[in-house]
mmCIF file of C-alpha atoms in Angstrom:
data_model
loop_
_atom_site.group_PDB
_atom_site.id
_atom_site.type_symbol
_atom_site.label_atom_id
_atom_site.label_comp_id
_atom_site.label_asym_id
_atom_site.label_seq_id
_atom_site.Cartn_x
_atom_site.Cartn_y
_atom_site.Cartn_z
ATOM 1 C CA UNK P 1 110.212 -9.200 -151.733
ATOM 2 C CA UNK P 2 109.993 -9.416 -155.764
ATOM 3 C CA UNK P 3 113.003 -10.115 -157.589
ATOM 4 C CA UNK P 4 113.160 -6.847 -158.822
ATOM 5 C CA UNK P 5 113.277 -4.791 -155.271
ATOM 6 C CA UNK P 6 116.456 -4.159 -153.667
ATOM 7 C CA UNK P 7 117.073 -4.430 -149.430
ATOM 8 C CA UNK P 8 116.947 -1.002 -149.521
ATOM 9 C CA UNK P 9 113.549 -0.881 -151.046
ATOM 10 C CA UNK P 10 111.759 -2.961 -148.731
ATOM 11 C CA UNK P 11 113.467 -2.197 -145.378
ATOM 12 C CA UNK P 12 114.746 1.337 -145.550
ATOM 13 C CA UNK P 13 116.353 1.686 -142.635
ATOM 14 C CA UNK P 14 117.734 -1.352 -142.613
ATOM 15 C CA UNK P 15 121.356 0.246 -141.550
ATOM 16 C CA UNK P 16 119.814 2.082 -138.614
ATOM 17 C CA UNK P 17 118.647 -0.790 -137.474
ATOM 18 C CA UNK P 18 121.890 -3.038 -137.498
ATOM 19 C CA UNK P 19 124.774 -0.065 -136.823
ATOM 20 C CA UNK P 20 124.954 0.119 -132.834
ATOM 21 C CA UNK P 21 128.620 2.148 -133.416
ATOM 22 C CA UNK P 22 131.367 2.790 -135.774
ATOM 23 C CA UNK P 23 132.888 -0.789 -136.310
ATOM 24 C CA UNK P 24 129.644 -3.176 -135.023
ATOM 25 C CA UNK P 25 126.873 -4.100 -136.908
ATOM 26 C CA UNK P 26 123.990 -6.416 -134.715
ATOM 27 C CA UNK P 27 122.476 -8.762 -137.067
ATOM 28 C CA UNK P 28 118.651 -9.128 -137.174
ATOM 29 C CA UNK P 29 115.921 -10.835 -139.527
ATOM 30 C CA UNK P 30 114.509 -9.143 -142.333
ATOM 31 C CA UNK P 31 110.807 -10.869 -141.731
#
């Protein structure tokens, strides 16, 4: 990641991955 890039940028579906329902969010490692 470059300081210029956002999370979005590099991991697009970053949300998909993490959002199991309405209120949760798993958290996971970028790398």
């Amino acid at each position: 990641m470059r300081a210029g890039e956002t999370i979005d940028e590099v991991f697009p579906n970053w949300i998909e991955q993490s959002h199991l329902d309405q209120n949760y969010y798993c958290p996971f490692n970028l790398v």
